[in-house]
Coordinates of C-alpha atoms in Angstrom, one line a residue:
Chain A
M1 CA -26.1 22.5 0.0
E2 CA -23.6 25.2 0.7
L3 CA -21.1 25.7 -2.2
K4 CA -18.3 26.3 0.3
K5 CA -18.8 22.9 1.9
I6 CA -19.1 21.1 -1.5
I7 CA -15.7 22.6 -2.5
E8 CA -14.3 21.6 0.9
A9 CA -15.3 18.0 0.3
L10 CA -14.0 18.1 -3.2
L11 CA -10.6 19.5 -2.1
F12 CA -10.4 16.8 0.6
A13 CA -11.1 13.9 -1.8
S14 CA -9.1 15.2 -4.7
Q15 CA -5.8 13.4 -5.4
G16 CA -4.1 16.5 -6.7
P17 CA -4.6 20.2 -7.2
L18 CA -8.2 20.9 -8.1
K19 CA -8.7 23.3 -11.1
I20 CA -11.3 26.0 -10.8
E21 CA -12.7 24.8 -14.1
T22 CA -13.3 21.3 -12.6
I23 CA -15.1 22.8 -9.6
I24 CA -17.2 24.9 -11.9
E25 CA -18.1 21.9 -13.9
I26 CA -19.0 19.7 -10.9
T27 CA -20.9 22.3 -9.0
E28 CA -22.5 24.1 -12.0
K29 CA -21.8 27.5 -10.4
S30 CA -20.2 30.6 -12.0
A31 CA -16.5 31.3 -11.8
A32 CA -17.2 34.3 -9.6
E33 CA -19.2 32.2 -7.1
V34 CA -16.6 29.5 -7.0
N35 CA -13.7 32.0 -6.6
Q36 CA -15.6 33.8 -3.8
A37 CA -16.3 30.5 -2.0
I38 CA -12.7 29.4 -2.2
S39 CA -11.5 32.7 -0.9
E40 CA -13.9 32.5 2.0
L41 CA -12.9 28.9 2.7
K42 CA -9.3 29.8 2.6
N43 CA -9.8 32.6 5.1
A44 CA -11.9 30.4 7.4
Y45 CA -9.1 27.9 7.7
E46 CA -6.6 30.7 8.3
E47 CA -8.7 32.4 10.9
K48 CA -9.2 29.3 13.0
Q49 CA -5.5 28.6 12.9
S50 CA -6.1 25.2 11.4
P51 CA -3.1 23.0 10.9
I52 CA -4.5 22.5 7.4
Q53 CA -4.3 25.2 4.8
I54 CA -5.7 25.7 1.3
I55 CA -3.0 26.6 -1.2
E56 CA -2.9 27.4 -4.8
I57 CA -0.4 25.2 -6.6
A58 CA 0.2 23.9 -10.1
G59 CA -2.8 25.6 -11.5
G60 CA -5.2 24.4 -8.9
W61 CA -6.2 24.4 -5.3
Q62 CA -5.2 21.9 -2.7
F63 CA -5.2 21.1 1.0
S64 CA -1.9 20.8 2.7
T65 CA -0.7 20.6 6.2
K66 CA 1.2 23.6 7.5
R67 CA 5.0 23.5 7.6
D68 CA 5.1 23.6 11.4
F69 CA 3.6 20.1 11.5
A70 CA 6.2 18.6 9.2
P71 CA 8.3 17.0 12.0
F72 CA 5.3 15.0 13.1
I73 CA 4.2 14.0 9.7
R74 CA 7.7 13.0 8.8
K75 CA 7.6 10.6 11.7
L76 CA 4.4 9.1 10.3
F77 CA 6.0 8.5 7.0
K78 CA 9.4 7.5 8.4
E79 CA 9.6 4.4 6.1
E80 CA 8.8 6.4 3.0
T81 CA 11.1 9.3 3.8
T82 CA 14.0 7.1 4.4
L83 CA 15.9 6.4 1.3
K84 CA 17.8 3.2 1.9
L85 CA 21.0 3.0 0.0
S86 CA 23.9 0.6 0.5
S87 CA 27.4 2.0 0.2
S88 CA 27.9 0.1 -3.0
A89 CA 24.7 1.9 -4.3
L90 CA 26.1 5.2 -3.2
E91 CA 29.4 4.6 -5.0
T92 CA 27.7 3.5 -8.2
L93 CA 25.4 6.5 -8.0
A94 CA 28.4 8.8 -7.7
I95 CA 30.0 7.3 -10.8
V96 CA 26.8 7.7 -12.8
A97 CA 26.3 11.2 -11.6
Y98 CA 29.8 12.3 -12.7
K99 CA 30.3 10.3 -15.8
Q100 CA 26.9 10.3 -17.3
P101 CA 25.9 9.2 -19.8
I102 CA 27.8 6.0 -18.9
T103 CA 27.3 2.3 -19.8
R104 CA 27.2 -0.5 -17.3
A105 CA 30.5 -1.9 -18.5
E106 CA 32.1 1.5 -17.9
I107 CA 30.8 1.6 -14.4
E108 CA 32.1 -1.9 -13.8
Q109 CA 35.4 -0.8 -15.1
V110 CA 35.7 1.8 -12.4
R111 CA 34.2 -0.2 -9.5
G112 CA 35.8 -3.5 -10.4
V113 CA 32.7 -5.4 -9.6
E114 CA 29.5 -6.3 -11.3
V115 CA 26.9 -3.5 -10.9
I116 CA 23.9 -5.0 -12.6
A117 CA 21.9 -5.5 -9.3
V118 CA 23.0 -2.2 -7.8
L119 CA 22.0 -0.4 -11.1
K120 CA 18.6 -2.1 -11.0
T121 CA 18.1 -0.9 -7.5
L122 CA 19.1 2.7 -8.4
V123 CA 16.7 2.6 -11.4
E124 CA 13.9 1.3 -9.1
K125 CA 14.5 4.0 -6.6
N126 CA 14.3 6.5 -9.5
L127 CA 17.7 7.8 -8.9
V128 CA 19.2 6.5 -12.2
R129 CA 17.5 6.0 -15.6
T130 CA 18.5 4.9 -19.0
C131 CA 19.0 7.8 -21.4
G132 CA 19.7 6.3 -24.8
K133 CA 22.2 3.7 -26.2
K134 CA 25.8 4.0 -26.9
D135 CA 26.8 3.8 -30.5
T136 CA 29.3 1.0 -30.1
V137 CA 29.5 -2.8 -30.3
G138 CA 26.2 -4.2 -28.8
T139 CA 24.8 -0.7 -28.5
P140 CA 24.6 -0.9 -24.7
F141 CA 22.3 1.3 -22.6
L142 CA 23.6 4.6 -21.3
Y143 CA 22.7 5.6 -17.8
G144 CA 22.2 9.0 -16.2
T145 CA 20.8 10.5 -13.1
T146 CA 17.1 11.5 -12.7
Q147 CA 15.4 14.7 -11.6
Q148 CA 14.6 12.8 -8.4
F149 CA 18.3 12.4 -7.8
L150 CA 18.8 16.2 -7.9
I151 CA 15.8 16.7 -5.5
Y152 CA 17.2 14.1 -3.0
F153 CA 20.6 15.6 -3.0
G154 CA 19.5 19.2 -3.0
L155 CA 21.1 20.0 -6.4
K156 CA 19.7 22.5 -8.9
S157 CA 21.4 20.5 -11.7
T158 CA 24.2 18.1 -12.2
D159 CA 26.4 21.1 -13.0
E160 CA 26.3 21.8 -9.3
L161 CA 28.4 18.7 -8.6
P162 CA 32.1 19.5 -8.1
S163 CA 33.5 19.8 -11.6
L164 CA 35.0 16.6 -13.0
E165 CA 37.1 18.5 -15.5
E166 CA 39.0 20.1 -12.7
I167 CA 39.7 16.7 -11.2
N168 CA 40.9 15.4 -14.5
V169 CA 43.2 18.3 -15.0
E170 CA 44.8 17.6 -11.6
G171 CA 45.2 14.0 -12.7
E172 CA 47.0 14.9 -15.9
Q173 CA 49.6 16.8 -14.0
Q174 CA 50.9 13.4 -12.7
Chain B
M1 CA -39.2 -20.7 -19.2
E2 CA -38.7 -19.5 -15.7
Y3 CA -35.6 -21.5 -15.1
G4 CA -33.9 -20.0 -18.2
I5 CA -33.5 -16.6 -16.6
K6 CA -32.4 -17.9 -13.2
L7 CA -30.0 -20.4 -14.6
E8 CA -26.9 -18.4 -14.3
I9 CA -27.4 -17.0 -10.9
F10 CA -26.9 -20.1 -8.9
E11 CA -23.6 -20.2 -7.2
G12 CA -23.5 -23.9 -6.8
P13 CA -25.5 -27.0 -5.8
M14 CA -26.1 -25.6 -2.3
D15 CA -27.5 -22.4 -3.7
L16 CA -29.8 -24.3 -6.1
L17 CA -31.0 -26.6 -3.4
L18 CA -31.8 -23.7 -1.1
H19 CA -33.6 -22.0 -4.0
L20 CA -35.7 -25.1 -4.7
I21 CA -36.7 -25.3 -1.0
Q22 CA -37.5 -21.7 -0.6
K23 CA -39.4 -21.5 -3.9
S24 CA -41.9 -24.1 -2.8
D25 CA -41.8 -22.7 0.8
L26 CA -40.7 -26.1 2.1
D27 CA -39.6 -26.8 5.7
I28 CA -35.8 -27.0 5.7
Y29 CA -36.0 -29.2 8.8
D30 CA -38.3 -31.7 7.1
I31 CA -37.2 -31.7 3.4
P32 CA -39.5 -33.8 1.2
I33 CA -36.4 -35.5 -0.3
S34 CA -38.2 -37.3 -3.1
K35 CA -39.8 -34.1 -4.5
I36 CA -36.6 -32.1 -4.1
T37 CA -34.4 -34.8 -5.7
S38 CA -36.6 -34.9 -8.8
E39 CA -36.7 -31.1 -9.1
Y40 CA -33.0 -31.0 -8.7
L41 CA -32.4 -33.6 -11.4
A42 CA -34.9 -31.8 -13.7
Y43 CA -32.9 -28.7 -13.3
L44 CA -29.7 -30.5 -14.2
N45 CA -31.3 -31.9 -17.3
L46 CA -32.4 -28.4 -18.2
M47 CA -28.9 -27.2 -17.9
K48 CA -27.7 -30.0 -20.2
E49 CA -30.5 -29.3 -22.7
M50 CA -29.3 -25.7 -22.8
N51 CA -25.8 -27.0 -23.5
L52 CA -24.6 -25.6 -20.3
E53 CA -21.7 -27.3 -18.7
V54 CA -22.9 -29.0 -15.5
A55 CA -20.1 -28.7 -13.0
G56 CA -19.0 -31.8 -11.1
D57 CA -20.2 -30.2 -7.9
F58 CA -23.8 -30.3 -9.1
L59 CA -23.4 -34.0 -10.0
I60 CA -21.9 -34.9 -6.6
M61 CA -24.9 -33.2 -4.9
A62 CA -27.3 -35.2 -7.2
A63 CA -25.6 -38.4 -6.1
T64 CA -25.9 -37.3 -2.4
L65 CA -29.6 -36.6 -2.8
M66 CA -30.3 -40.0 -4.5
R67 CA -28.4 -41.7 -1.7
I68 CA -30.5 -40.0 0.9
K69 CA -33.6 -40.8 -1.0
S70 CA -32.8 -44.5 -1.2
K71 CA -32.0 -44.6 2.5
M72 CA -35.4 -43.0 3.3
L73 CA -37.0 -45.9 1.4
L74 CA -35.5 -48.5 3.6
P75 CA -37.8 -49.8 6.3
Q76 CA -37.2 -48.5 9.8
H77 CA -36.5 -51.2 12.5
E78 CA -39.3 -51.2 15.0
D79 CA -37.1 -51.8 17.9
E80 CA -34.9 -48.8 17.1
D81 CA -35.0 -46.1 19.7
E82 CA -36.3 -42.8 18.4
E83 CA -33.2 -41.0 19.7
E84 CA -30.8 -43.3 18.1
F85 CA -32.5 -43.2 14.8
E86 CA -30.6 -40.9 12.5
D87 CA -32.5 -39.1 9.8
P88 CA -30.6 -39.6 6.5
R89 CA -31.4 -36.0 5.8
A90 CA -29.7 -34.7 8.9
E91 CA -26.3 -34.1 7.2
I92 CA -27.7 -32.2 4.2
T93 CA -30.0 -30.2 6.5
K94 CA -27.1 -29.1 8.6
R95 CA -25.1 -28.1 5.6
L96 CA -28.0 -26.2 4.1
L97 CA -28.5 -24.3 7.3
E98 CA -24.8 -23.5 7.5
Y99 CA -24.8 -22.3 3.9
K100 CA -28.0 -20.3 4.4
K101 CA -26.4 -18.5 7.4
F102 CA -23.5 -17.3 5.3
K103 CA -25.7 -16.4 2.3
E104 CA -27.6 -14.1 4.6
A105 CA -24.4 -12.8 6.1
S106 CA -23.1 -12.0 2.6
K107 CA -26.3 -9.9 2.1
V108 CA -25.5 -8.0 5.2
L109 CA -22.0 -7.4 4.0
K110 CA -23.3 -6.2 0.7
I111 CA -25.4 -3.5 2.5
N112 CA -22.3 -2.4 4.4
L113 CA -20.4 -2.1 1.1
E114 CA -23.2 0.0 -0.4
K115 CA -23.2 2.3 2.6
Q116 CA -19.4 2.7 2.6
K117 CA -19.2 3.5 -1.1
D118 CA -20.4 7.0 -0.4
V119 CA -17.6 7.6 2.0
F120 CA -14.4 8.9 0.6
F121 CA -11.0 9.0 2.2
R122 CA -7.9 11.0 1.4
K123 CA -5.6 9.3 -1.0
T124 CA -3.0 12.0 -1.4
Q125 CA 0.3 11.6 0.3
P126 CA 1.9 14.8 1.6
E127 CA 4.5 16.1 -0.7
F128 CA 7.9 15.8 0.9
T129 CA 10.8 18.1 0.2
V130 CA 14.5 17.4 0.5
E131 CA 14.7 18.3 4.2
D132 CA 12.0 15.8 4.9
F133 CA 14.2 12.9 3.8
G134 CA 16.6 11.0 5.9
I135 CA 19.2 8.5 4.8
D136 CA 19.9 5.1 6.3
V137 CA 23.6 5.3 5.4
S138 CA 26.0 7.1 7.7
L139 CA 29.5 8.1 7.0
F140 CA 30.6 5.4 9.3
D141 CA 28.7 2.8 7.2
L142 CA 30.4 4.1 4.2
M143 CA 33.8 3.8 5.8
D144 CA 33.0 0.4 7.0
A145 CA 32.2 -0.7 3.4
F146 CA 35.5 0.7 2.2
R147 CA 37.3 -1.3 4.9
K148 CA 35.7 -4.4 3.5
V149 CA 36.8 -3.5 0.1
L150 CA 40.3 -2.9 1.5
E151 CA 40.4 -6.4 3.0
K152 CA 39.3 -7.9 -0.3
A153 CA 41.9 -5.9 -2.1
K154 CA 44.7 -7.2 0.2
K155 CA 44.0 -10.7 -0.9
S156 CA 44.2 -9.9 -4.6
S157 CA 47.0 -7.4 -4.4
K158 CA 49.5 -9.7 -6.1
E159 CA 47.8 -9.0 -9.4
I160 CA 48.5 -5.3 -9.1
I161 CA 52.1 -5.0 -9.4
K162 CA 52.4 -1.5 -10.7
E163 CA 50.5 1.4 -9.3
E164 CA 51.3 4.9 -10.3
F165 CA 50.0 6.5 -7.1
T166 CA 51.2 6.3 -3.6
I167 CA 49.3 7.5 -0.5
E168 CA 51.5 10.6 -0.5
D169 CA 50.5 11.4 -4.1
K170 CA 46.8 11.0 -3.2
I171 CA 47.2 13.3 -0.1
R172 CA 48.6 15.9 -2.4
I173 CA 45.8 15.5 -4.9
I174 CA 43.1 15.8 -2.2
L175 CA 44.7 18.9 -0.8
S176 CA 45.0 20.4 -4.2
L177 CA 41.4 19.7 -4.9
L178 CA 40.5 21.6 -1.7
E179 CA 42.7 24.6 -2.7
G180 CA 40.7 27.8 -2.9
K181 CA 37.5 25.9 -1.9
K182 CA 35.6 25.6 1.3
F183 CA 34.9 21.9 0.7
V184 CA 34.8 19.2 -2.0
S185 CA 32.3 16.4 -2.3
F186 CA 33.3 13.1 -0.8
Y187 CA 32.6 11.3 -4.1
S188 CA 34.6 13.7 -6.1
I189 CA 38.0 12.6 -4.7
F190 CA 37.5 9.1 -6.1
L191 CA 36.4 10.1 -9.5
K192 CA 39.6 9.6 -11.3
D193 CA 40.5 6.4 -9.6
E194 CA 40.2 3.8 -12.4
S195 CA 41.0 0.7 -10.3
R196 CA 39.9 -0.6 -7.0
Y197 CA 43.5 -0.3 -5.7
S198 CA 43.5 3.3 -6.6
V199 CA 40.3 3.9 -4.8
I200 CA 41.7 2.3 -1.7
I201 CA 44.9 4.4 -1.9
T202 CA 42.7 7.5 -2.1
F203 CA 40.7 6.4 0.9
L204 CA 43.8 5.6 2.9
A205 CA 45.0 9.1 2.0
L206 CA 41.7 10.5 3.2
L207 CA 42.0 8.6 6.5
E208 CA 45.6 9.8 6.9
L209 CA 44.5 13.4 6.4
I210 CA 41.8 13.0 9.0
K211 CA 44.3 11.5 11.4
I212 CA 46.8 14.3 11.0
S213 CA 43.9 16.8 11.3
Q214 CA 44.4 18.4 7.9
I215 CA 40.8 17.8 6.9
Y216 CA 37.4 16.9 8.4
V217 CA 34.5 15.1 6.8
R218 CA 30.9 15.9 7.5
Q219 CA 27.4 15.7 6.3
N220 CA 25.7 19.0 6.8
E221 CA 22.1 17.7 6.9
A222 CA 20.3 14.5 6.5
F223 CA 20.7 13.3 2.9
S224 CA 22.9 16.1 1.8
E225 CA 26.2 15.1 0.2
I226 CA 29.1 14.1 2.3
R227 CA 31.7 16.9 2.2
I228 CA 35.4 17.1 2.9
Y229 CA 36.5 20.4 4.5
R230 CA 40.0 21.7 5.0
K231 CA 40.8 22.4 8.6
I232 CA 41.8 26.0 9.1
S233 CA 44.4 26.2 11.8
Chain C
M1 CA 1.9 23.1 20.0
E2 CA -1.7 22.0 20.7
L3 CA -2.1 18.2 20.7
K4 CA -5.4 18.5 19.0
K5 CA -3.9 20.3 16.1
I6 CA -1.0 17.8 15.8
I7 CA -3.5 15.0 15.7
E8 CA -5.5 16.9 13.1
A9 CA -2.5 17.3 10.9
L10 CA -1.5 13.6 11.3
L11 CA -5.0 12.3 10.5
F12 CA -5.1 14.6 7.5
A13 CA -1.8 13.4 6.2
S14 CA -2.3 9.7 6.9
Q15 CA -3.3 7.5 4.0
G16 CA -5.0 4.9 6.1
P17 CA -6.6 4.5 9.6
L18 CA -4.2 5.9 12.2
K19 CA -3.8 3.8 15.3
I20 CA -3.9 5.4 18.7
E21 CA -0.6 3.7 19.4
T22 CA 1.0 5.5 16.5
I23 CA -0.3 8.9 17.6
I24 CA 1.0 8.2 21.1
E25 CA 4.4 7.3 19.7
I26 CA 4.7 10.3 17.5
T27 CA 3.3 12.9 20.0
E28 CA 4.8 11.3 23.1
K29 CA 1.6 11.9 25.0
S30 CA -0.4 9.6 27.2
A31 CA -3.2 7.4 25.8
A32 CA -5.7 9.4 27.9
E33 CA -4.5 12.7 26.5
V34 CA -4.7 11.4 22.9
N35 CA -8.1 9.9 23.4
Q36 CA -9.4 13.1 24.9
A37 CA -8.0 15.2 22.0
I38 CA -9.5 12.9 19.4
S39 CA -12.8 13.0 21.1
E40 CA -12.7 16.8 21.2
L41 CA -11.6 17.0 17.6
K42 CA -14.3 14.7 16.5
N43 CA -16.9 16.8 18.2
A44 CA -15.5 20.1 16.8
Y45 CA -15.9 18.8 13.3
E46 CA -19.4 17.6 14.0
E47 CA -20.4 20.9 15.6
K48 CA -19.3 23.1 12.7
Q49 CA -21.2 20.8 10.4
S50 CA -18.1 20.1 8.3
P51 CA -18.3 18.0 5.2
I52 CA -15.4 16.1 6.6
Q53 CA -15.8 13.8 9.6
I54 CA -13.5 11.8 11.8
I55 CA -14.5 8.1 12.0
E56 CA -13.1 5.0 13.7
I57 CA -12.4 2.3 11.2
A58 CA -10.2 -0.8 10.8
G59 CA -8.6 -0.3 14.2
G60 CA -7.8 3.4 13.8
W61 CA -9.0 6.9 13.2
Q62 CA -9.5 8.5 9.8
F63 CA -10.9 11.5 8.1
S64 CA -13.6 10.9 5.5
T65 CA -16.1 12.9 3.6
K66 CA -19.8 12.7 4.7
R67 CA -22.1 10.7 2.5
D68 CA -24.2 13.7 1.4
F69 CA -21.2 14.9 -0.7
A70 CA -20.7 11.6 -2.5
P71 CA -22.6 12.7 -5.7
F72 CA -20.1 15.6 -6.2
I73 CA -17.0 13.6 -5.3
R74 CA -18.0 10.8 -7.7
K75 CA -18.0 13.3 -10.5
L76 CA -14.4 14.0 -9.7
F77 CA -13.3 10.5 -10.3
K78 CA -13.6 9.4 -13.9
E79 CA -12.9 5.8 -13.2
E80 CA -15.4 3.8 -11.1
T81 CA -13.9 3.7 -7.6
T82 CA -16.6 1.5 -6.2
L83 CA -15.7 -2.1 -5.3
K84 CA -17.8 -4.5 -7.3
L85 CA -18.2 -8.1 -6.0
S86 CA -20.2 -10.9 -7.4
S87 CA -22.5 -12.7 -5.1
S88 CA -20.3 -15.8 -5.1
A89 CA -17.4 -13.5 -4.1
L90 CA -19.5 -12.0 -1.3
E91 CA -20.5 -15.4 -0.1
T92 CA -16.9 -16.6 0.1
L93 CA -15.9 -13.4 1.7
A94 CA -18.6 -13.8 4.4
I95 CA -17.4 -17.3 5.2
V96 CA -13.8 -16.1 5.5
A97 CA -14.8 -13.1 7.6
Y98 CA -16.8 -15.2 10.1
K99 CA -14.7 -18.3 10.2
Q100 CA -11.2 -17.0 9.9
P101 CA -8.6 -18.5 9.9
I102 CA -10.1 -21.0 7.4
T103 CA -8.7 -23.2 4.7
R104 CA -9.9 -23.4 1.1
A105 CA -11.3 -26.9 1.7
E106 CA -13.4 -25.7 4.7
I107 CA -14.8 -22.9 2.6
E108 CA -15.7 -25.3 -0.2
Q109 CA -17.4 -27.6 2.4
V110 CA -19.8 -24.7 3.2
R111 CA -20.4 -23.5 -0.3
G112 CA -20.4 -26.8 -2.0
V113 CA -18.4 -25.5 -4.9
E114 CA -14.7 -25.0 -5.8
V115 CA -13.6 -21.6 -4.6
I116 CA -10.1 -21.4 -5.9
A117 CA -10.9 -18.7 -8.6
V118 CA -13.0 -16.6 -6.3
L119 CA -10.4 -16.8 -3.5
K120 CA -7.8 -15.6 -6.0
T121 CA -10.0 -12.6 -6.9
L122 CA -10.5 -11.7 -3.3
V123 CA -6.7 -11.9 -2.6
E124 CA -6.1 -9.8 -5.7
K125 CA -8.6 -7.2 -4.5
N126 CA -6.7 -7.2 -1.2
L127 CA -9.8 -8.3 0.8
V128 CA -8.5 -11.6 1.8
R129 CA -4.9 -12.8 2.6
T130 CA -3.2 -15.9 3.6
C131 CA -2.4 -15.9 7.3
G132 CA -0.4 -19.0 8.0
K133 CA -0.8 -22.7 7.4
K134 CA -3.1 -25.2 9.1
D135 CA -1.3 -27.9 11.1
T136 CA -3.0 -30.8 9.3
V137 CA -2.5 -33.1 6.4
G138 CA -0.9 -31.2 3.5
T139 CA -0.5 -28.1 5.7
P140 CA -3.0 -26.0 3.7
F141 CA -3.0 -22.2 3.7
L142 CA -5.3 -20.5 6.1
Y143 CA -7.2 -17.4 4.9
G144 CA -8.3 -14.3 6.8
T145 CA -9.6 -10.8 6.0
T146 CA -7.4 -7.8 5.5
Q147 CA -7.5 -4.2 6.9
Q148 CA -8.7 -3.2 3.4
F149 CA -11.8 -5.4 4.0
L150 CA -12.6 -3.5 7.2
I151 CA -12.2 -0.2 5.4
Y152 CA -14.4 -1.2 2.4
F153 CA -17.1 -2.5 4.7
G154 CA -16.9 0.3 7.3
L155 CA -16.0 -1.9 10.2
K156 CA -13.8 -1.0 13.3
S157 CA -12.7 -4.7 13.5
T158 CA -14.1 -8.1 12.6
D159 CA -15.7 -8.2 16.1
E160 CA -18.1 -5.6 14.7
L161 CA -19.6 -8.1 12.2
P162 CA -23.2 -8.7 13.1
S163 CA -23.4 -12.1 14.9
L164 CA -24.7 -14.9 12.6
E165 CA -27.4 -15.5 15.2
E166 CA -28.5 -11.9 14.9
I167 CA -28.8 -12.1 11.2
N168 CA -32.4 -13.2 10.6
V169 CA -32.1 -16.6 9.2
E170 CA -35.7 -16.4 8.0
G171 CA -34.7 -13.1 6.4
E172 CA -35.9 -11.8 3.1
Q173 CA -36.2 -14.6 0.6
Q174 CA -35.5 -13.6 -2.9

């Protein structure tokens, strides 16, 4: 059986990037042979202008669809790519983002309403996580934003949020 | 003993009965009920001897078989029409045939399953980036939510007697936040509002600024932050 | 953009069988055009003897690897991915598949044993689901097979099950 085709099948079925070492182990071929086959396979996909490409990512090789087809694929995953957030969730999220680490009681202090359900939703959506406990009566959980939060909102880090200190200074002038 | 090995594979009384019939190559349409009943009971005894729990289902079938057997022993009335005569075995034969059908069908399914296990599908979801995401909350939704908060606040406004900020104050704060900047985040203008009332005042200030065309609020792309821009006249 | 390529990208990205209706909705093309494109795509993959094939399954279209490559792909998955079913589970599944919608009592009538535990397993394995209640005494649940069942058993729909008459009743006797 042709090595190129075995690799193609492996790349197809793999659930993540496939390491060269794994391919070598499975096919029992040399690194040179495997590299040569991947290179040929990659070129073949490029030449026939396939909507699928072979890319090197995270230390391995992987199939992916070309960027041009994203609009169609996005439609297919419409449910998954739509993050559903209520306005109360958005408000709570903003408070956590700016005041992290923050306890539930502190968020409720700002919003004036119970936030336990909203916080739970935000944690489930992987936007907010617990990040330790506050050294105070009852040692309540402290909440902060996740990396996912930064990705969703297109931020490099929480430092990119408009500075809170600046706002506070303005407040003190009153 | 032969039974010993087969003991556990029976899926129930129907399976056992079918096995006993097929083992002796008996006609399912003309079951020698006496022979089958004694074999069935012998099997149940064996199960007991081996200290295996005999499920109730097996006992019910034993009772059924014995009932059929006794009915078979009753003399047939001579004047009875052949067609009207109902074979006491008819019911169990029907059930056995039905069961056998599905037992065969399950074998066919098993073959399908074996064939399919060599076929692999893709399990990986495409990786989405920020621009692939949309949000189900529009700015309008957000404002609407605030309006509701406002209504609620009106009802409980008696509690709040003293408030240090007025709408004018808040307008000034928002504009000062915008000073030297292209925009500020929608959320950032509420950050130092410690009470609901204060949030409402800020929001009213925001609406006022929009009304008098001092600022505009927009979301640049799906799921980016909502930003407040100063209008340059 | 070529319809065939869009469909290829969609099939590639989809995690389950892709319905013709979904493709029509996303691409905004006619059923005839979509069917034509799928047919051409399918042939193209066959002609180039790709290790990947396009198959019709569970009411839709899906990419899968060809059987020949199974030994290699299996090495890729450490955990056993094959569905294992006891013969009593298979029997129960067969009854549900052929007689759906069916109540538990009706299954028990055929099998002559309690099936509650087996049914629970089948539901957990997502092969069987409840699909309403029977309008009779006690309004018992009705059971039917899932899309997962079709996928595991390589069927386009339950209509594709061999007819019970076809199955040789005098078949192999073990």
